[in-house]
């Protein structure tokens, strides 16, 4: 078989596997896509025994259950066949070039846009459609999100894939028909599904800003003012933050939830901010030297400035905490293993925070600030021209 013909055959077989449906639920059978140098059972499982391969090209694909593994040769072949189909050089081949191309490259913006155009044609004139037709569009959107999640199992950070999910959700919102309770139920179900997609992506790539940003968008777009949901998100995020203190992305998402919670519960503003202050201090003490925690503490302090700018006791407590973290000897005494790296890094981060804090307070009070750098052994100090006590 000629190389081009084999590549086309691979694309057709991949399209067939992607179109397979679960007999019981009718949903997509393939929920995850992976790439591997060799897709033989011995290479994948270390034994010649294993589940039956559903692919008709076992040297190119391994399909079993909800998993699909593509060999590296198949990835190259599918990419070439999809490109030829788009260029009009292989019009006789019957396969979805957009779907197959995305399994080879999940950040293929042209392929995602092709799928958008196909969906947009179905959604045109949605206002005049019957309830049954609209329900069909919503189901189609759910199926598209399932396909996107399968692609994202291999490409969890692909920005184009996350942008496509947002477009599909917005399109589906316009098709949802019914009273407020039905729309709220759809929004809650969709948000839960997006959370599961984000969690799966974060498991694949831990520092996944694209996934956390998408989760923040879904919360803001679908359920912006659900107090009980915000509380649940705060609790779940806290568990994650406590076990992954260097994850800037998870902490950035937490700042988004806190802002939402402050807007939804103005009466609890003080208790929310003070709890975040307590949580931040606890994590900084327990895990010294992590810049992500100090960055989040800046957000907490900035929120405190806006919530109660004249509370001297709170700011005095923060100053005391900062000086405590500058004490390298105390940090080493608690845990001698931190002497080489964590303690000096903690001191540097604490001094940087103190400078930023003093400047932030001075600007809030309308005072001019002069930053005076001294010898490195003594750190840096900030002087306020008005000599106001910070």
GROMACS .gro file of C-alpha atoms in nm:
model
  390
    1UNK     CA    1   0.000   0.000   0.000
    2UNK     CA    2   0.132   0.345  -0.093
    3UNK     CA    3   0.216   0.575   0.201
    4UNK     CA    4  -0.061   0.822   0.111
    5UNK     CA    5  -0.317   0.543   0.077
    6UNK     CA    6  -0.214   0.398   0.413
    7UNK     CA    7  -0.242   0.740   0.578
    8UNK     CA    8  -0.593   0.778   0.437
    9UNK     CA    9  -0.684   0.431   0.561
   10UNK     CA   10  -0.560   0.529   0.908
   11UNK     CA   11  -0.775   0.843   0.905
   12UNK     CA   12  -1.082   0.646   0.799
   13UNK     CA   13  -1.025   0.388   1.072
   14UNK     CA   14  -0.973   0.659   1.333
   15UNK     CA   15  -1.296   0.828   1.225
   16UNK     CA   16  -1.478   0.496   1.263
   17UNK     CA   17  -1.341   0.444   1.614
   18UNK     CA   18  -1.432   0.799   1.717
   19UNK     CA   19  -1.786   0.748   1.593
   20UNK     CA   20  -1.843   0.433   1.800
   21UNK     CA   21  -2.122   0.458   2.058
   22UNK     CA   22  -2.182   0.292   2.391
   23UNK     CA   23  -2.458   0.034   2.351
   24UNK     CA   24  -2.624   0.117   2.683
   25UNK     CA   25  -2.614   0.497   2.696
   26UNK     CA   26  -2.564   0.593   2.333
   27UNK     CA   27  -2.281   0.828   2.429
   28UNK     CA   28  -1.938   0.833   2.269
   29UNK     CA   29  -1.743   0.516   2.339
   30UNK     CA   30  -1.401   0.685   2.318
   31UNK     CA   31  -1.339   0.911   2.616
   32UNK     CA   32  -0.960   0.932   2.616
   33UNK     CA   33  -0.696   0.950   2.345
   34UNK     CA   34  -0.327   0.877   2.394
   35UNK     CA   35  -0.016   0.849   2.176
   36UNK     CA   36   0.246   0.576   2.207
   37UNK     CA   37   0.546   0.459   2.003
   38UNK     CA   38   0.406   0.106   1.988
   39UNK     CA   39   0.042   0.004   2.039
   40UNK     CA   40   0.093  -0.371   2.062
   41UNK     CA   41  -0.036  -0.542   2.376
   42UNK     CA   42   0.315  -0.638   2.479
   43UNK     CA   43   0.433  -0.278   2.457
   44UNK     CA   44   0.130  -0.133   2.636
   45UNK     CA   45   0.075  -0.394   2.906
   46UNK     CA   46   0.402  -0.585   2.925
   47UNK     CA   47   0.229  -0.906   2.820
   48UNK     CA   48   0.072  -1.052   2.509
   49UNK     CA   49  -0.249  -1.106   2.704
   50UNK     CA   50  -0.501  -0.826   2.727
   51UNK     CA   51  -0.843  -0.708   2.626
   52UNK     CA   52  -0.956  -0.745   2.268
   53UNK     CA   53  -0.845  -0.467   2.033
   54UNK     CA   54  -1.148  -0.322   1.851
   55UNK     CA   55  -0.936  -0.163   1.580
   56UNK     CA   56  -0.911  -0.310   1.232
   57UNK     CA   57  -0.555  -0.172   1.212
   58UNK     CA   58  -0.395  -0.314   1.528
   59UNK     CA   59  -0.050  -0.190   1.429
   60UNK     CA   60  -0.178   0.170   1.424
   61UNK     CA   61  -0.448   0.185   1.695
   62UNK     CA   62  -0.538   0.010   2.017
   63UNK     CA   63  -0.904   0.060   2.107
   64UNK     CA   64  -1.055  -0.101   2.413
   65UNK     CA   65  -1.340   0.022   2.630
   66UNK     CA   66  -1.329   0.401   2.645
   67UNK     CA   67  -0.957   0.431   2.562
   68UNK     CA   68  -0.796   0.484   2.224
   69UNK     CA   69  -0.418   0.471   2.176
   70UNK     CA   70  -0.259   0.594   1.852
   71UNK     CA   71   0.087   0.491   1.741
   72UNK     CA   72   0.329   0.768   1.646
   73UNK     CA   73   0.315   0.649   1.285
   74UNK     CA   74  -0.063   0.680   1.295
   75UNK     CA   75  -0.040   1.034   1.433
   76UNK     CA   76   0.182   1.138   1.141
   77UNK     CA   77  -0.035   0.957   0.888
   78UNK     CA   78  -0.361   1.101   1.020
   79UNK     CA   79  -0.216   1.452   1.019
   80UNK     CA   80  -0.108   1.417   0.656
   81UNK     CA   81  -0.437   1.263   0.543
   82UNK     CA   82  -0.642   1.533   0.718
   83UNK     CA   83  -0.433   1.807   0.556
   84UNK     CA   84  -0.480   1.653   0.210
   85UNK     CA   85  -0.855   1.632   0.266
   86UNK     CA   86  -0.875   2.002   0.354
   87UNK     CA   87  -0.665   2.096   0.053
   88UNK     CA   88  -0.903   1.902  -0.174
   89UNK     CA   89  -0.646   1.642  -0.279
   90UNK     CA   90  -0.837   1.348  -0.129
   91UNK     CA   91  -1.206   1.424  -0.182
   92UNK     CA   92  -1.296   1.059  -0.235
   93UNK     CA   93  -1.198   0.963   0.120
   94UNK     CA   94  -1.495   0.960   0.358
   95UNK     CA   95  -1.388   1.076   0.705
   96UNK     CA   96  -1.423   1.378   0.933
   97UNK     CA   97  -1.093   1.558   0.876
   98UNK     CA   98  -1.150   1.799   1.164
   99UNK     CA   99  -1.204   1.521   1.419
  100UNK     CA  100  -0.908   1.314   1.303
  101UNK     CA  101  -0.676   1.616   1.289
  102UNK     CA  102  -0.763   1.708   1.648
  103UNK     CA  103  -0.662   1.364   1.771
  104UNK     CA  104  -0.318   1.436   1.626
  105UNK     CA  105  -0.301   1.798   1.744
  106UNK     CA  106  -0.550   1.916   2.006
  107UNK     CA  107  -0.458   2.283   1.959
  108UNK     CA  108  -0.546   2.282   1.588
  109UNK     CA  109  -0.746   2.608   1.574
  110UNK     CA  110  -0.853   2.554   1.212
  111UNK     CA  111  -1.002   2.215   1.296
  112UNK     CA  112  -1.190   2.352   1.597
  113UNK     CA  113  -1.326   2.636   1.384
  114UNK     CA  114  -1.443   2.384   1.126
  115UNK     CA  115  -1.643   2.208   1.396
  116UNK     CA  116  -1.780   2.546   1.510
  117UNK     CA  117  -1.905   2.620   1.159
  118UNK     CA  118  -2.076   2.282   1.142
  119UNK     CA  119  -2.250   2.341   1.476
  120UNK     CA  120  -2.338   2.701   1.392
  121UNK     CA  121  -2.526   2.584   1.083
  122UNK     CA  122  -2.742   2.366   1.308
  123UNK     CA  123  -2.806   2.646   1.557
  124UNK     CA  124  -2.910   2.908   1.300
  125UNK     CA  125  -3.270   3.012   1.360
  126UNK     CA  126  -3.286   2.844   1.701
  127UNK     CA  127  -3.548   3.097   1.818
  128UNK     CA  128  -3.800   2.954   1.568
  129UNK     CA  129  -3.735   2.588   1.648
  130UNK     CA  130  -3.967   2.360   1.841
  131UNK     CA  131  -3.889   2.242   2.192
  132UNK     CA  132  -3.796   1.898   2.059
  133UNK     CA  133  -3.554   2.044   1.807
  134UNK     CA  134  -3.395   2.261   2.074
  135UNK     CA  135  -3.350   1.963   2.303
  136UNK     CA  136  -3.175   1.787   2.016
  137UNK     CA  137  -2.936   2.079   1.981
  138UNK     CA  138  -2.857   2.070   2.353
  139UNK     CA  139  -2.783   1.698   2.329
  140UNK     CA  140  -2.562   1.766   2.029
  141UNK     CA  141  -2.372   2.026   2.230
  142UNK     CA  142  -2.324   1.776   2.512
  143UNK     CA  143  -2.185   1.526   2.261
  144UNK     CA  144  -1.946   1.791   2.126
  145UNK     CA  145  -1.821   1.863   2.478
  146UNK     CA  146  -1.762   1.490   2.526
  147UNK     CA  147  -1.553   1.483   2.208
  148UNK     CA  148  -1.355   1.786   2.325
  149UNK     CA  149  -1.287   1.618   2.657
  150UNK     CA  150  -1.155   1.308   2.479
  151UNK     CA  151  -0.914   1.528   2.282
  152UNK     CA  152  -0.815   1.713   2.599
  153UNK     CA  153  -0.723   1.386   2.767
  154UNK     CA  154  -0.418   1.396   2.537
  155UNK     CA  155  -0.385   1.777   2.514
  156UNK     CA  156  -0.500   1.910   2.854
  157UNK     CA  157  -0.349   2.258   2.809
  158UNK     CA  158  -0.463   2.327   2.451
  159UNK     CA  159  -0.606   2.684   2.456
  160UNK     CA  160  -0.810   2.628   2.138
  161UNK     CA  161  -0.985   2.329   2.296
  162UNK     CA  162  -1.087   2.528   2.605
  163UNK     CA  163  -1.205   2.817   2.386
  164UNK     CA  164  -1.415   2.569   2.187
  165UNK     CA  165  -1.580   2.441   2.504
  166UNK     CA  166  -1.679   2.796   2.596
  167UNK     CA  167  -1.824   2.858   2.251
  168UNK     CA  168  -2.027   2.536   2.263
  169UNK     CA  169  -2.166   2.619   2.609
  170UNK     CA  170  -2.273   2.966   2.498
  171UNK     CA  171  -2.440   2.818   2.190
  172UNK     CA  172  -2.623   2.558   2.399
  173UNK     CA  173  -2.749   2.822   2.645
  174UNK     CA  174  -2.942   2.987   2.363
  175UNK     CA  175  -3.115   2.657   2.285
  176UNK     CA  176  -3.224   2.572   2.640
  177UNK     CA  177  -3.597   2.625   2.667
  178UNK     CA  178  -3.825   2.615   2.970
  179UNK     CA  179  -3.885   2.798   3.295
  180UNK     CA  180  -3.614   2.929   3.525
  181UNK     CA  181  -3.581   2.603   3.717
  182UNK     CA  182  -3.508   2.404   3.401
  183UNK     CA  183  -3.244   2.651   3.289
  184UNK     CA  184  -3.088   2.651   3.636
  185UNK     CA  185  -3.079   2.271   3.635
  186UNK     CA  186  -2.906   2.272   3.295
  187UNK     CA  187  -2.658   2.535   3.415
  188UNK     CA  188  -2.575   2.336   3.729
  189UNK     CA  189  -2.534   2.010   3.537
  190UNK     CA  190  -2.314   2.180   3.278
  191UNK     CA  191  -2.101   2.344   3.546
  192UNK     CA  192  -2.048   2.009   3.720
  193UNK     CA  193  -1.944   1.853   3.392
  194UNK     CA  194  -1.700   2.137   3.325
  195UNK     CA  195  -1.554   2.089   3.673
  196UNK     CA  196  -1.498   1.722   3.597
  197UNK     CA  197  -1.330   1.813   3.268
  198UNK     CA  198  -1.106   2.063   3.447
  199UNK     CA  199  -1.017   1.815   3.721
  200UNK     CA  200  -0.922   1.555   3.462
  201UNK     CA  201  -0.703   1.809   3.280
  202UNK     CA  202  -0.532   1.914   3.604
  203UNK     CA  203  -0.453   1.551   3.682
  204UNK     CA  204  -0.279   1.528   3.344
  205UNK     CA  205  -0.096   1.862   3.378
  206UNK     CA  206  -0.086   1.996   3.733
  207UNK     CA  207   0.005   2.361   3.666
  208UNK     CA  208  -0.277   2.406   3.417
  209UNK     CA  209  -0.375   2.773   3.401
  210UNK     CA  210  -0.601   2.710   3.099
  211UNK     CA  211  -0.813   2.459   3.293
  212UNK     CA  212  -0.844   2.675   3.607
  213UNK     CA  213  -0.929   2.983   3.399
  214UNK     CA  214  -1.199   2.784   3.220
  215UNK     CA  215  -1.344   2.672   3.553
  216UNK     CA  216  -1.357   3.035   3.667
  217UNK     CA  217  -1.530   3.129   3.342
  218UNK     CA  218  -1.786   2.850   3.381
  219UNK     CA  219  -1.868   2.963   3.735
  220UNK     CA  220  -1.902   3.326   3.629
  221UNK     CA  221  -2.103   3.245   3.316
  222UNK     CA  222  -2.336   2.974   3.441
  223UNK     CA  223  -2.389   3.023   3.816
  224UNK     CA  224  -2.242   3.359   3.922
  225UNK     CA  225  -2.432   3.416   4.248
  226UNK     CA  226  -2.505   3.071   4.395
  227UNK     CA  227  -2.393   3.109   4.756
  228UNK     CA  228  -2.402   2.740   4.838
  229UNK     CA  229  -2.204   2.659   4.524
  230UNK     CA  230  -1.942   2.921   4.609
  231UNK     CA  231  -1.905   2.767   4.955
  232UNK     CA  232  -1.860   2.422   4.802
  233UNK     CA  233  -1.599   2.552   4.559
  234UNK     CA  234  -1.409   2.723   4.842
  235UNK     CA  235  -1.401   2.401   5.046
  236UNK     CA  236  -1.297   2.186   4.752
  237UNK     CA  237  -1.031   2.434   4.644
  238UNK     CA  238  -0.892   2.453   4.997
  239UNK     CA  239  -0.837   2.077   5.001
  240UNK     CA  240  -0.650   2.101   4.674
  241UNK     CA  241  -0.443   2.402   4.781
  242UNK     CA  242  -0.337   2.233   5.104
  243UNK     CA  243  -0.193   1.941   4.906
  244UNK     CA  244  -0.041   2.147   4.623
  245UNK     CA  245   0.095   2.467   4.774
  246UNK     CA  246   0.310   2.559   4.472
  247UNK     CA  247   0.016   2.564   4.230
  248UNK     CA  248  -0.024   2.930   4.131
  249UNK     CA  249  -0.319   2.838   3.908
  250UNK     CA  250  -0.530   2.682   4.185
  251UNK     CA  251  -0.461   2.980   4.412
  252UNK     CA  252  -0.553   3.221   4.133
  253UNK     CA  253  -0.885   3.038   4.098
  254UNK     CA  254  -0.934   3.068   4.473
  255UNK     CA  255  -0.895   3.445   4.449
  256UNK     CA  256  -1.171   3.443   4.189
  257UNK     CA  257  -1.405   3.246   4.418
  258UNK     CA  258  -1.329   3.472   4.714
  259UNK     CA  259  -1.421   3.779   4.509
  260UNK     CA  260  -1.748   3.614   4.412
  261UNK     CA  261  -1.820   3.514   4.771
  262UNK     CA  262  -1.756   3.868   4.895
  263UNK     CA  263  -2.006   4.000   4.642
  264UNK     CA  264  -2.268   3.737   4.722
  265UNK     CA  265  -2.231   3.761   5.103
  266UNK     CA  266  -2.156   4.125   5.195
  267UNK     CA  267  -2.262   4.066   5.556
  268UNK     CA  268  -1.989   3.802   5.595
  269UNK     CA  269  -1.719   4.013   5.432
  270UNK     CA  270  -1.500   4.042   5.741
  271UNK     CA  271  -1.518   3.675   5.837
  272UNK     CA  272  -1.435   3.564   5.481
  273UNK     CA  273  -1.130   3.789   5.456
  274UNK     CA  274  -1.001   3.699   5.803
  275UNK     CA  275  -1.036   3.328   5.727
  276UNK     CA  276  -0.831   3.371   5.408
  277UNK     CA  277  -0.570   3.560   5.611
  278UNK     CA  278  -0.554   3.278   5.865
  279UNK     CA  279  -0.535   3.011   5.594
  280UNK     CA  280  -0.258   3.194   5.408
  281UNK     CA  281  -0.048   3.240   5.722
  282UNK     CA  282  -0.089   2.876   5.819
  283UNK     CA  283   0.026   2.752   5.478
  284UNK     CA  284   0.316   2.999   5.464
  285UNK     CA  285   0.438   2.883   5.806
  286UNK     CA  286   0.394   2.516   5.726
  287UNK     CA  287   0.547   2.533   5.377
  288UNK     CA  288   0.817   2.806   5.376
  289UNK     CA  289   0.977   2.921   5.055
  290UNK     CA  290   0.677   2.884   4.822
  291UNK     CA  291   0.627   3.195   4.611
  292UNK     CA  292   0.272   3.095   4.512
  293UNK     CA  293   0.155   3.129   4.874
  294UNK     CA  294   0.310   3.473   4.911
  295UNK     CA  295   0.153   3.586   4.584
  296UNK     CA  296  -0.187   3.476   4.708
  297UNK     CA  297  -0.126   3.651   5.040
  298UNK     CA  298  -0.083   3.975   4.845
  299UNK     CA  299  -0.433   3.928   4.709
  300UNK     CA  300  -0.561   3.863   5.062
  301UNK     CA  301  -0.391   4.174   5.199
  302UNK     CA  302  -0.520   4.387   4.912
  303UNK     CA  303  -0.871   4.263   4.988
  304UNK     CA  304  -0.823   4.347   5.357
  305UNK     CA  305  -0.716   4.702   5.269
  306UNK     CA  306  -1.043   4.750   5.083
  307UNK     CA  307  -1.256   4.578   5.350
  308UNK     CA  308  -1.125   4.757   5.663
  309UNK     CA  309  -0.849   5.008   5.580
  310UNK     CA  310  -0.827   5.159   5.931
  311UNK     CA  311  -0.804   4.843   6.140
  312UNK     CA  312  -0.470   4.894   6.315
  313UNK     CA  313  -0.481   4.566   6.506
  314UNK     CA  314  -0.504   4.360   6.188
  315UNK     CA  315  -0.214   4.538   6.022
  316UNK     CA  316  -0.002   4.517   6.337
  317UNK     CA  317  -0.064   4.144   6.344
  318UNK     CA  318   0.044   4.114   5.981
  319UNK     CA  319   0.362   4.312   6.049
  320UNK     CA  320   0.444   4.079   6.335
  321UNK     CA  321   0.385   3.778   6.111
  322UNK     CA  322   0.616   3.918   5.842
  323UNK     CA  323   0.896   3.979   6.092
  324UNK     CA  324   0.851   3.626   6.221
  325UNK     CA  325   0.902   3.489   5.868
  326UNK     CA  326   1.218   3.698   5.829
  327UNK     CA  327   1.372   3.517   6.127
  328UNK     CA  328   1.582   3.253   5.956
  329UNK     CA  329   1.708   3.108   6.283
  330UNK     CA  330   1.354   3.038   6.403
  331UNK     CA  331   1.259   2.867   6.076
  332UNK     CA  332   1.568   2.646   6.093
  333UNK     CA  333   1.503   2.567   6.459
  334UNK     CA  334   1.157   2.434   6.373
  335UNK     CA  335   1.298   2.219   6.090
  336UNK     CA  336   1.678   2.202   6.039
  337UNK     CA  337   1.626   2.055   5.692
  338UNK     CA  338   1.506   2.397   5.575
  339UNK     CA  339   1.840   2.568   5.644
  340UNK     CA  340   1.987   2.530   5.296
  341UNK     CA  341   1.706   2.661   5.074
  342UNK     CA  342   1.365   2.716   5.235
  343UNK     CA  343   1.468   2.955   5.514
  344UNK     CA  344   1.666   3.203   5.298
  345UNK     CA  345   1.394   3.194   5.032
  346UNK     CA  346   1.128   3.253   5.296
  347UNK     CA  347   1.316   3.556   5.426
  348UNK     CA  348   1.355   3.699   5.076
  349UNK     CA  349   0.984   3.653   5.002
  350UNK     CA  350   0.885   3.803   5.338
  351UNK     CA  351   1.101   4.112   5.282
  352UNK     CA  352   0.958   4.156   4.932
  353UNK     CA  353   0.607   4.127   5.074
  354UNK     CA  354   0.683   4.385   5.343
  355UNK     CA  355   0.805   4.637   5.086
  356UNK     CA  356   0.499   4.577   4.870
  357UNK     CA  357   0.267   4.600   5.174
  358UNK     CA  358   0.410   4.931   5.292
  359UNK     CA  359   0.384   5.080   4.945
  360UNK     CA  360   0.026   4.953   4.912
  361UNK     CA  361  -0.078   5.103   5.247
  362UNK     CA  362   0.089   5.435   5.171
  363UNK     CA  363  -0.082   5.461   4.836
  364UNK     CA  364  -0.417   5.377   4.992
  365UNK     CA  365  -0.365   5.670   5.229
  366UNK     CA  366  -0.252   5.902   4.952
  367UNK     CA  367   0.103   5.930   5.084
  368UNK     CA  368   0.415   5.950   4.869
  369UNK     CA  369   0.664   5.669   4.910
  370UNK     CA  370   1.042   5.653   4.887
  371UNK     CA  371   1.204   5.313   4.869
  372UNK     CA  372   1.552   5.309   5.018
  373UNK     CA  373   1.774   5.012   4.951
  374UNK     CA  374   2.036   4.929   5.212
  375UNK     CA  375   2.297   4.660   5.227
  376UNK     CA  376   2.182   4.315   5.120
  377UNK     CA  377   2.256   4.178   5.467
  378UNK     CA  378   2.001   4.414   5.618
  379UNK     CA  379   1.736   4.378   5.348
  380UNK     CA  380   1.537   4.671   5.213
  381UNK     CA  381   1.333   4.934   5.396
  382UNK     CA  382   1.052   5.168   5.302
  383UNK     CA  383   1.022   5.522   5.431
  384UNK     CA  384   0.701   5.724   5.414
  385UNK     CA  385   0.759   6.097   5.377
  386UNK     CA  386   0.475   6.188   5.610
  387UNK     CA  387   0.627   5.962   5.878
  388UNK     CA  388   0.289   5.797   5.922
  389UNK     CA  389   0.302   5.475   6.117
  390UNK     CA  390   0.242   5.178   5.885
   0.00000   0.00000   0.00000
